[in-house]
Amino acid sequence: MASKPFKQSRSSLSAASDASEAQKPPLPPTVTFARRTSSGRYVNYSRDDLDSELGSELGSTDFMNYTVHLPPTPDNQPMDLTVSQKVEEQYVSNSLFTGGFNSMTRAHLMDKVTESKANHPQMAGVKGSSCAVPGCDCKVMSDERGEDILPCECDFKICRDCYIDAVKTGDGMCLGCKEPYKNTELDEVAVDNGRSFPLLPPNGGVSKMERRLSLMKSTKSALMRSQTGDFDHNRWLFETRGTYGYGNAIWPKEGNFGNGKEDGDVVDPTELMNKPWRPLTRKLKIPAAILSPYRLIILVRFVILVLFLEWRIRHKNTDAIWLWGMSVVCELWFAFSWLLDQLPKLCPINRSTDLNVLKEKFETPSPTNPTGKSDLPGIDIFVSTADPEKEPPLVTANTILSILAADYPVEKLSCYVSDDGGALLTFEAMAEAASFANVWVPFCRKHDIEPRNPESYFSLKRDPYKNKVKPDFVKDRRRVKREYDEFKVRINGLPDSIRRRSDAFHAREEIKAMKLQRQNKEDEPIEAVKIPKATWMADGTHWPGTWLNSSAEHSKGDHAGIIQVMLKPPSDEPLLGNDDDTKLIDLTDIDIRLPLLVYVSREKRPGYDHNKKAGAMNALVRASAIMSNGPFILNLDCDHYIYNSKAMREGMCFMMDRGGDRLCYVQFPQRFEGIDPSDRYANHNTVFFDVNMRALDGLQGPVYVGTGCLFRRVALYGFDPPRAKEHHPGFCSCCFGRRKRIASHNTEENRALRMGDDDSEDEEMNLSTFPKKFGNSTFLIESIPVAEFQGRPLADHPAVKNGRPPGALTIPRELLDAATVAEAISVISCWYEDKTEWGQRVGWIYGSVTEDVVTGYRMHNRGWKSVYCVTKRDAFRGTAPINLTDRLHQVLRWATGSVEIFFSRNNAFLASPRMKILQRIAYLNVGIYPFTSFFLIVYCFLPALSLFSGQFIVQTLSVTFLSYLLGITVTLCILAVLEIKWSGIQLEEWWRNEQFWLIGGTSAHLAAVLQGLLKVIAGIEISFTLTSKSGGDDVDDEFADLYVFKWTSLMIPPITIMMVNLIAIAVGVSRTIYSTIPQWSRLLGGVFFSFWVLTHLYPFAKGLMGRRGRTPTIVYVWSGLIAITISLLWVAINPPQGANEIGGSFQFP
């Protein structure tokens, strides 16, 4: 394999340096040096960096070449830069890039990535025709449809280089028919202009970063004028009385702008006077008829709680002071916990978006965008998976297909799949998904399919033909369904296919080794040859990731970094299909382009802490910044797919609206499929997603919940929001306004990029300090200001601060080259984060199993805001565990993360003044709620202790006590009803949440607190393992997993509480009946609270019993007999006085 050195272009941020560099001729490829540190790490240096280093370290430090091994490619002749980039991009998309710690980056050209045929021109491994010139093995140039470009009518296949030679040196003669090319003059012009064929665009002449930064600089002056008041808005905007402060743009009629029509086609300005500037989003306040009583009842209940606790403290139960003391302590904590949970709910709001306004502003012809090309910013979508055995590849593939078919500009969309396990199964499943997308995505666009997850779509129980107007829909759907069934067969057969393939290649290697051994040792006895059993790819080479039989450098914790461009970047202009009989369906006038799809598996090596999911996400942030650099990032779990194809547009409405530059993320609610109809274990979690999150949206914003979240890239980088010093919240700013500090005289551009926790408030961001924060990748550092600029909202109104000019994002995307992908390999290496702030203040935050909450907390702590986007049609849908044990372990993980947050520097007590007080209370509740388990378990045992002892928490059931109890209960019910009114949840969902609050509080939360305390105090980590005792044997039942019983130690406390309360009820009833002077009030109080506990634990008891109708009758019989036996034993142990009387005056006949 040939070695091709290459170097990233380092662009200066000053205009003067840009001008000087533009005059220089292109430099030949040079070598980037690397210095080896004491830890064995190679630190890259550019030529500028070496100038300052050579003087002091040249004599004592070894410098090594940083090279990337590339096989011979057709671009080895001098040619136009754009043409060479296209050739190299084709090569890059067909190459598997690997590399990492102390190793060279290699690009392995793959003939095929999967056993099935690649049939889309953007897909990796797509076949192309070979040049027919003898001695040339290059590929024929192809157009965007993947069809060969043949310059002669004889259809002689010729590559680009041979064609240029024929035109320049062969007198324009075709090498096939020996006839001259008919369009010789046109071809010569094309060649002279650096274009092999008319389909290729002209040469840009600048590097990627220079092109991006020049765009930002060219618009900076006009942008500054528009926001300082010097820009003449009257050129495009016209003010009216009714739109005081808002403008109206001059729009063409029916898209006729710039097409050479007469001036009469342009809308008259007077007609636009009635079209005011419209926002992209609106706040929908909760009606005062609901919100005012809701706040009043909260106040009333708070007063009642204070009076009740004051009465309880003053009126002690002298007969059972220990019972009184425990109950009062628990009640004080419950009141405190309720207050923490209720205060952030004072300001709930709803929001709505206007997609028509978004389309009008960003995708409609205008004076600044005559062609109407999309001006929306790019989005990089992250999908994370780790183990194909626990996360089926078919589920992940369906998620990928829903992303590729999303309703968003294709050229602005990029999808990155993080395979943290480095499994070949996931790799080939993604390749199969990319191949099937060639059929599925155009089908979705043609017939407006929803949802765009094929598994969910073909499983719909409603009429699929409703509202479908095209006559060929039935035929197309039937054909695509057949293709999808075959696709599923291929996916499900991949494990066996990979295993058989690996066995066959391994046997061949053993035979070769034995033959070689026979040749070397002819007379000696032959010993068995032991060769490591490798996992083989479809092209007959070793898989660089995890092997089925783990070995050195090929295991889950020890493998190289891998990047494969599954679908190369699409063309900038729509690529419309045609009526091709060879195609499965008619795609005439349908855009057949597919978004960029990249497979990423970060490098893992022993001795490094890879930080689980948070580390994988940070690796994707860096790799995507180099390859596509979308200013916004959407992260999804592998089982959460896009249910609403316009969800990203709805999220973009908030980011691109006025003030959207201060939003760090837009969180979407999580919705789940496959939940049992009764939602026994509150899997839908609607109280949290529809009550708590809506309420937080009225403060500083909802918390980040790990998936379905649209991030602003620069917020993940740890920067402060724009105008951070103008928005200094006061003590009650969350509900009663905020105090604004006087803005400094620095421009927004100078203050747009400020790092969080910076001591110098008004100092400009110094790019020279970035390597210490972000690592030594020059390309990554240079992409940061570009992402910040492209993520700004439109400066289409004077009130929009820190905006960008319209039409700034209509430029084409840069072509991928090998240097770019090689740099992406280096930033996903295991050593890259050493001595940087990744995971500390940059990216996803490390140190907690709930890295999502901590990451969102850090952003809010810097002054960013977030938004909760509830769409009419669910944005995303996923799966949730419906089995009791799986659900308890899920809650255990969440609670453990909350305990870790409480004992860390991320405790809300330590929040900065930029976080609003009620937002701080909400985060405080996140860290404190697991500790309620101690008091909850004690309170659940109190009824049983009361019944055993014959005492109660109060001296007598007085009218005062009952009145307080009634007031607390009634106000709780009223609050529940009002929450149901303004949130839209159902009463049953609220009740299920209350039940599982007690189930989780007495099991998983207690274990989480114990685990957290042991970890903090003694450094001991405890893992609660899951042991399956039985399996679901009914494959026809969709909810068979609901009835599977799996034992776990988390079940011990709830089972103990149930048994003790049942026995206590029996004992209490027996004592009272046989007592001479029965204490009915104490019995009723204890029995009432015992039934309260047992009612909440009823779903837990059903989970223990298994499937309804399968529990034998003998179980119920023996339960009754055991209860009677316990009662008789208690009577025998403690016989009542006056045994001839029962219940006082009652006597047996």
PDB file of C-alpha atoms in Angstrom, residues 130-321:
ATOM      1  CA  SER A 130     -13.567  -0.227 -15.061  1.00  0.00           C
ATOM      2  CA  CYS A 131     -11.699   1.697 -17.721  1.00  0.00           C
ATOM      3  CA  ALA A 132     -11.418  -0.262 -20.996  1.00  0.00           C
ATOM      4  CA  VAL A 133      -7.990   1.169 -21.860  1.00  0.00           C
ATOM      5  CA  PRO A 134      -5.404  -1.632 -21.630  1.00  0.00           C
ATOM      6  CA  GLY A 135      -3.195  -1.320 -18.573  1.00  0.00           C
ATOM      7  CA  CYS A 136      -5.537   1.076 -16.734  1.00  0.00           C
ATOM      8  CA  ASP A 137      -7.440  -0.209 -13.713  1.00  0.00           C
ATOM      9  CA  CYS A 138      -9.181   3.072 -12.849  1.00  0.00           C
ATOM     10  CA  LYS A 139     -12.932   3.435 -12.538  1.00  0.00           C
ATOM     11  CA  VAL A 140     -15.092   5.231 -15.066  1.00  0.00           C
ATOM     12  CA  MET A 141     -16.368   8.583 -13.826  1.00  0.00           C
ATOM     13  CA  SER A 142     -20.001   8.451 -12.792  1.00  0.00           C
ATOM     14  CA  ASP A 143     -22.663  11.059 -12.271  1.00  0.00           C
ATOM     15  CA  GLU A 144     -24.742  11.605  -9.147  1.00  0.00           C
ATOM     16  CA  ARG A 145     -27.071   8.790 -10.139  1.00  0.00           C
ATOM     17  CA  GLY A 146     -24.186   6.343 -10.328  1.00  0.00           C
ATOM     18  CA  GLU A 147     -24.408   6.055 -14.110  1.00  0.00           C
ATOM     19  CA  ASP A 148     -21.263   5.959 -16.247  1.00  0.00           C
ATOM     20  CA  ILE A 149     -20.306   9.120 -18.093  1.00  0.00           C
ATOM     21  CA  LEU A 150     -19.284   8.046 -21.614  1.00  0.00           C
ATOM     22  CA  PRO A 151     -18.115  10.866 -23.925  1.00  0.00           C
ATOM     23  CA  CYS A 152     -18.412   8.902 -27.185  1.00  0.00           C
ATOM     24  CA  GLU A 153     -21.508   7.477 -28.845  1.00  0.00           C
ATOM     25  CA  CYS A 154     -19.783   4.100 -29.153  1.00  0.00           C
ATOM     26  CA  ASP A 155     -20.048   3.843 -25.329  1.00  0.00           C
ATOM     27  CA  PHE A 156     -16.366   3.072 -24.960  1.00  0.00           C
ATOM     28  CA  LYS A 157     -15.675   3.092 -21.223  1.00  0.00           C
ATOM     29  CA  ILE A 158     -12.890   5.454 -20.355  1.00  0.00           C
ATOM     30  CA  CYS A 159     -11.763   6.974 -17.099  1.00  0.00           C
ATOM     31  CA  ARG A 160     -11.158  10.650 -16.590  1.00  0.00           C
ATOM     32  CA  ASP A 161      -7.365  10.555 -16.887  1.00  0.00           C
ATOM     33  CA  CYS A 162      -7.395   8.552 -20.124  1.00  0.00           C
ATOM     34  CA  TYR A 163     -10.037  10.896 -21.522  1.00  0.00           C
ATOM     35  CA  ILE A 164      -7.869  13.946 -20.799  1.00  0.00           C
ATOM     36  CA  ASP A 165      -4.888  12.269 -22.464  1.00  0.00           C
ATOM     37  CA  ALA A 166      -7.038  11.433 -25.506  1.00  0.00           C
ATOM     38  CA  VAL A 167      -8.239  15.029 -25.829  1.00  0.00           C
ATOM     39  CA  LYS A 168      -4.884  16.730 -25.267  1.00  0.00           C
ATOM     40  CA  THR A 169      -2.390  14.331 -26.792  1.00  0.00           C
ATOM     41  CA  GLY A 170      -4.472  12.019 -28.983  1.00  0.00           C
ATOM     42  CA  ASP A 171      -6.027  14.624 -31.241  1.00  0.00           C
ATOM     43  CA  GLY A 172      -9.397  14.048 -29.639  1.00  0.00           C
ATOM     44  CA  MET A 173      -9.746  10.534 -31.035  1.00  0.00           C
ATOM     45  CA  CYS A 174     -11.875   7.945 -29.274  1.00  0.00           C
ATOM     46  CA  LEU A 175      -9.760   4.921 -28.351  1.00  0.00           C
ATOM     47  CA  GLY A 176     -12.673   2.590 -29.048  1.00  0.00           C
ATOM     48  CA  CYS A 177     -14.158   3.499 -32.440  1.00  0.00           C
ATOM     49  CA  LYS A 178     -11.141   5.564 -33.550  1.00  0.00           C
ATOM     50  CA  GLU A 179     -13.504   8.399 -34.426  1.00  0.00           C
ATOM     51  CA  PRO A 180     -12.974  11.946 -33.163  1.00  0.00           C
ATOM     52  CA  TYR A 181     -15.096  13.112 -30.277  1.00  0.00           C
ATOM     53  CA  LYS A 182     -17.947  15.197 -31.686  1.00  0.00           C
ATOM     54  CA  ASN A 183     -17.797  17.812 -28.909  1.00  0.00           C
ATOM     55  CA  THR A 184     -14.032  18.239 -28.996  1.00  0.00           C
ATOM     56  CA  GLU A 185     -14.104  21.988 -28.541  1.00  0.00           C
ATOM     57  CA  LEU A 186     -16.503  21.732 -25.629  1.00  0.00           C
ATOM     58  CA  ASP A 187     -14.437  18.962 -24.090  1.00  0.00           C
ATOM     59  CA  GLU A 188     -11.226  20.917 -24.503  1.00  0.00           C
ATOM     60  CA  VAL A 189     -12.816  23.890 -22.815  1.00  0.00           C
ATOM     61  CA  ALA A 190     -14.023  21.683 -20.069  1.00  0.00           C
ATOM     62  CA  VAL A 191     -10.573  20.217 -19.587  1.00  0.00           C
ATOM     63  CA  ASP A 192      -8.903  23.580 -19.745  1.00  0.00           C
ATOM     64  CA  ASN A 193     -11.286  24.867 -17.123  1.00  0.00           C
ATOM     65  CA  GLY A 194     -10.421  21.993 -14.891  1.00  0.00           C
ATOM     66  CA  ARG A 195     -13.634  20.078 -15.527  1.00  0.00           C
ATOM     67  CA  SER A 196     -13.569  16.599 -16.959  1.00  0.00           C
ATOM     68  CA  PHE A 197     -17.277  16.737 -17.843  1.00  0.00           C
ATOM     69  CA  PRO A 198     -19.936  19.426 -17.692  1.00  0.00           C
ATOM     70  CA  LEU A 199     -21.526  17.805 -14.628  1.00  0.00           C
ATOM     71  CA  LEU A 200     -18.594  18.748 -12.416  1.00  0.00           C
ATOM     72  CA  PRO A 201     -18.773  22.169 -10.711  1.00  0.00           C
ATOM     73  CA  PRO A 202     -16.071  24.810 -11.161  1.00  0.00           C
ATOM     74  CA  ASN A 203     -13.071  24.978  -8.929  1.00  0.00           C
ATOM     75  CA  GLY A 204     -13.527  26.769  -5.638  1.00  0.00           C
ATOM     76  CA  GLY A 205      -9.826  27.345  -5.154  1.00  0.00           C
ATOM     77  CA  VAL A 206      -9.913  27.526  -1.356  1.00  0.00           C
ATOM     78  CA  SER A 207      -9.735  25.063   1.455  1.00  0.00           C
ATOM     79  CA  LYS A 208     -12.675  23.994   3.548  1.00  0.00           C
ATOM     80  CA  MET A 209     -11.972  26.145   6.586  1.00  0.00           C
ATOM     81  CA  GLU A 210     -11.011  29.165   4.469  1.00  0.00           C
ATOM     82  CA  ARG A 211     -14.309  28.859   2.631  1.00  0.00           C
ATOM     83  CA  ARG A 212     -16.311  28.635   5.851  1.00  0.00           C
ATOM     84  CA  LEU A 213     -14.485  31.423   7.639  1.00  0.00           C
ATOM     85  CA  SER A 214     -14.489  33.711   4.595  1.00  0.00           C
ATOM     86  CA  LEU A 215     -18.251  33.406   4.475  1.00  0.00           C
ATOM     87  CA  MET A 216     -18.474  34.364   8.115  1.00  0.00           C
ATOM     88  CA  LYS A 217     -16.128  37.319   7.664  1.00  0.00           C
ATOM     89  CA  SER A 218     -17.731  38.595   4.480  1.00  0.00           C
ATOM     90  CA  THR A 219     -21.056  38.906   6.227  1.00  0.00           C
ATOM     91  CA  LYS A 220     -19.692  40.139   9.525  1.00  0.00           C
ATOM     92  CA  SER A 221     -19.532  43.814   8.633  1.00  0.00           C
ATOM     93  CA  ALA A 222     -23.076  43.913   7.302  1.00  0.00           C
ATOM     94  CA  LEU A 223     -24.205  41.903  10.288  1.00  0.00           C
ATOM     95  CA  MET A 224     -22.654  44.339  12.712  1.00  0.00           C
ATOM     96  CA  ARG A 225     -24.248  47.285  10.933  1.00  0.00           C
ATOM     97  CA  SER A 226     -27.651  45.628  11.067  1.00  0.00           C
ATOM     98  CA  GLN A 227     -27.424  45.198  14.811  1.00  0.00           C
ATOM     99  CA  THR A 228     -25.864  48.507  15.736  1.00  0.00           C
ATOM    100  CA  GLY A 229     -28.492  50.561  13.966  1.00  0.00           C
ATOM    101  CA  ASP A 230     -26.298  51.694  11.076  1.00  0.00           C
ATOM    102  CA  PHE A 231     -27.793  49.277   8.592  1.00  0.00           C
ATOM    103  CA  ASP A 232     -30.631  50.718   6.491  1.00  0.00           C
ATOM    104  CA  HIS A 233     -33.542  48.393   7.230  1.00  0.00           C
ATOM    105  CA  ASN A 234     -35.835  50.453   5.008  1.00  0.00           C
ATOM    106  CA  ARG A 235     -34.136  48.892   2.017  1.00  0.00           C
ATOM    107  CA  TRP A 236     -36.083  45.682   2.620  1.00  0.00           C
ATOM    108  CA  LEU A 237     -38.418  46.444   5.531  1.00  0.00           C
ATOM    109  CA  PHE A 238     -41.463  48.663   5.813  1.00  0.00           C
ATOM    110  CA  GLU A 239     -43.014  49.717   9.124  1.00  0.00           C
ATOM    111  CA  THR A 240     -46.743  50.075   9.781  1.00  0.00           C
ATOM    112  CA  ARG A 241     -48.805  51.312  12.690  1.00  0.00           C
ATOM    113  CA  GLY A 242     -50.084  47.872  13.518  1.00  0.00           C
ATOM    114  CA  THR A 243     -46.639  46.279  13.450  1.00  0.00           C
ATOM    115  CA  TYR A 244     -44.799  48.859  15.545  1.00  0.00           C
ATOM    116  CA  GLY A 245     -41.189  47.681  15.569  1.00  0.00           C
ATOM    117  CA  TYR A 246     -41.739  44.791  13.161  1.00  0.00           C
ATOM    118  CA  GLY A 247     -40.971  44.627   9.458  1.00  0.00           C
ATOM    119  CA  ASN A 248     -42.277  43.063   6.286  1.00  0.00           C
ATOM    120  CA  ALA A 249     -40.094  41.629   3.541  1.00  0.00           C
ATOM    121  CA  ILE A 250     -40.752  42.096  -0.178  1.00  0.00           C
ATOM    122  CA  TRP A 251     -41.637  38.661  -1.508  1.00  0.00           C
ATOM    123  CA  PRO A 252     -42.258  37.627  -5.144  1.00  0.00           C
ATOM    124  CA  LYS A 253     -45.586  36.347  -6.363  1.00  0.00           C
ATOM    125  CA  GLU A 254     -45.794  32.554  -6.749  1.00  0.00           C
ATOM    126  CA  GLY A 255     -42.026  32.111  -6.744  1.00  0.00           C
ATOM    127  CA  ASN A 256     -41.433  34.280  -9.859  1.00  0.00           C
ATOM    128  CA  PHE A 257     -38.609  36.242  -8.310  1.00  0.00           C
ATOM    129  CA  GLY A 258     -35.527  36.525 -10.469  1.00  0.00           C
ATOM    130  CA  ASN A 259     -36.891  34.630 -13.458  1.00  0.00           C
ATOM    131  CA  GLY A 260     -36.868  37.454 -15.926  1.00  0.00           C
ATOM    132  CA  LYS A 261     -40.556  38.298 -15.664  1.00  0.00           C
ATOM    133  CA  GLU A 262     -41.836  41.836 -15.712  1.00  0.00           C
ATOM    134  CA  ASP A 263     -41.753  44.058 -12.659  1.00  0.00           C
ATOM    135  CA  GLY A 264     -45.476  43.696 -12.340  1.00  0.00           C
ATOM    136  CA  ASP A 265     -44.943  40.213 -10.928  1.00  0.00           C
ATOM    137  CA  VAL A 266     -43.292  41.579  -7.814  1.00  0.00           C
ATOM    138  CA  VAL A 267     -45.556  42.201  -4.861  1.00  0.00           C
ATOM    139  CA  ASP A 268     -46.208  45.856  -4.301  1.00  0.00           C
ATOM    140  CA  PRO A 269     -44.865  47.198  -0.980  1.00  0.00           C
ATOM    141  CA  THR A 270     -48.277  48.527  -0.049  1.00  0.00           C
ATOM    142  CA  GLU A 271     -49.621  44.973  -0.263  1.00  0.00           C
ATOM    143  CA  LEU A 272     -47.001  43.881   2.235  1.00  0.00           C
ATOM    144  CA  MET A 273     -48.047  46.469   4.770  1.00  0.00           C
ATOM    145  CA  ASN A 274     -50.582  44.002   6.140  1.00  0.00           C
ATOM    146  CA  LYS A 275     -48.013  41.179   6.554  1.00  0.00           C
ATOM    147  CA  PRO A 276     -46.289  41.720   9.919  1.00  0.00           C
ATOM    148  CA  TRP A 277     -43.094  40.051  11.063  1.00  0.00           C
ATOM    149  CA  ARG A 278     -44.175  36.762  12.560  1.00  0.00           C
ATOM    150  CA  PRO A 279     -42.419  34.755  15.261  1.00  0.00           C
ATOM    151  CA  LEU A 280     -41.651  31.069  14.827  1.00  0.00           C
ATOM    152  CA  THR A 281     -42.952  30.090  18.266  1.00  0.00           C
ATOM    153  CA  ARG A 282     -45.531  31.251  20.772  1.00  0.00           C
ATOM    154  CA  LYS A 283     -46.070  30.745  24.465  1.00  0.00           C
ATOM    155  CA  LEU A 284     -49.490  29.382  25.325  1.00  0.00           C
ATOM    156  CA  LYS A 285     -50.172  30.310  28.910  1.00  0.00           C
ATOM    157  CA  ILE A 286     -52.274  28.078  31.129  1.00  0.00           C
ATOM    158  CA  PRO A 287     -55.769  29.620  31.569  1.00  0.00           C
ATOM    159  CA  ALA A 288     -56.035  31.697  34.714  1.00  0.00           C
ATOM    160  CA  ALA A 289     -59.209  29.809  35.646  1.00  0.00           C
ATOM    161  CA  ILE A 290     -56.988  26.737  36.189  1.00  0.00           C
ATOM    162  CA  LEU A 291     -53.623  28.180  37.182  1.00  0.00           C
ATOM    163  CA  SER A 292     -54.862  30.660  39.800  1.00  0.00           C
ATOM    164  CA  PRO A 293     -56.829  28.058  41.815  1.00  0.00           C
ATOM    165  CA  TYR A 294     -53.876  25.691  41.419  1.00  0.00           C
ATOM    166  CA  ARG A 295     -51.488  28.150  43.035  1.00  0.00           C
ATOM    167  CA  LEU A 296     -54.058  28.997  45.693  1.00  0.00           C
ATOM    168  CA  ILE A 297     -54.545  25.345  46.647  1.00  0.00           C
ATOM    169  CA  ILE A 298     -50.770  24.929  46.912  1.00  0.00           C
ATOM    170  CA  LEU A 299     -50.709  27.811  49.373  1.00  0.00           C
ATOM    171  CA  VAL A 300     -53.689  26.448  51.308  1.00  0.00           C
ATOM    172  CA  ARG A 301     -52.155  22.985  51.544  1.00  0.00           C
ATOM    173  CA  PHE A 302     -48.856  24.470  52.690  1.00  0.00           C
ATOM    174  CA  VAL A 303     -50.633  26.360  55.477  1.00  0.00           C
ATOM    175  CA  ILE A 304     -52.537  23.232  56.502  1.00  0.00           C
ATOM    176  CA  LEU A 305     -49.305  21.225  56.592  1.00  0.00           C
ATOM    177  CA  VAL A 306     -47.626  23.841  58.791  1.00  0.00           C
ATOM    178  CA  LEU A 307     -50.549  23.936  61.202  1.00  0.00           C
ATOM    179  CA  PHE A 308     -50.811  20.133  61.242  1.00  0.00           C
ATOM    180  CA  LEU A 309     -47.117  19.624  61.976  1.00  0.00           C
ATOM    181  CA  GLU A 310     -47.254  22.294  64.673  1.00  0.00           C
ATOM    182  CA  TRP A 311     -50.242  20.494  66.263  1.00  0.00           C
ATOM    183  CA  ARG A 312     -48.500  17.111  66.001  1.00  0.00           C
ATOM    184  CA  ILE A 313     -45.367  18.405  67.706  1.00  0.00           C
ATOM    185  CA  ARG A 314     -47.343  19.925  70.578  1.00  0.00           C
ATOM    186  CA  HIS A 315     -49.660  16.935  71.132  1.00  0.00           C
ATOM    187  CA  LYS A 316     -47.443  13.990  71.972  1.00  0.00           C
ATOM    188  CA  ASN A 317     -48.639  10.440  72.428  1.00  0.00           C
ATOM    189  CA  THR A 318     -47.330   9.714  75.902  1.00  0.00           C
ATOM    190  CA  ASP A 319     -48.452   6.085  75.696  1.00  0.00           C
ATOM    191  CA  ALA A 320     -46.165   5.405  72.701  1.00  0.00           C
ATOM    192  CA  ILE A 321     -43.642   8.228  72.507  1.00  0.00           C
TER     193      ILE A 321
END
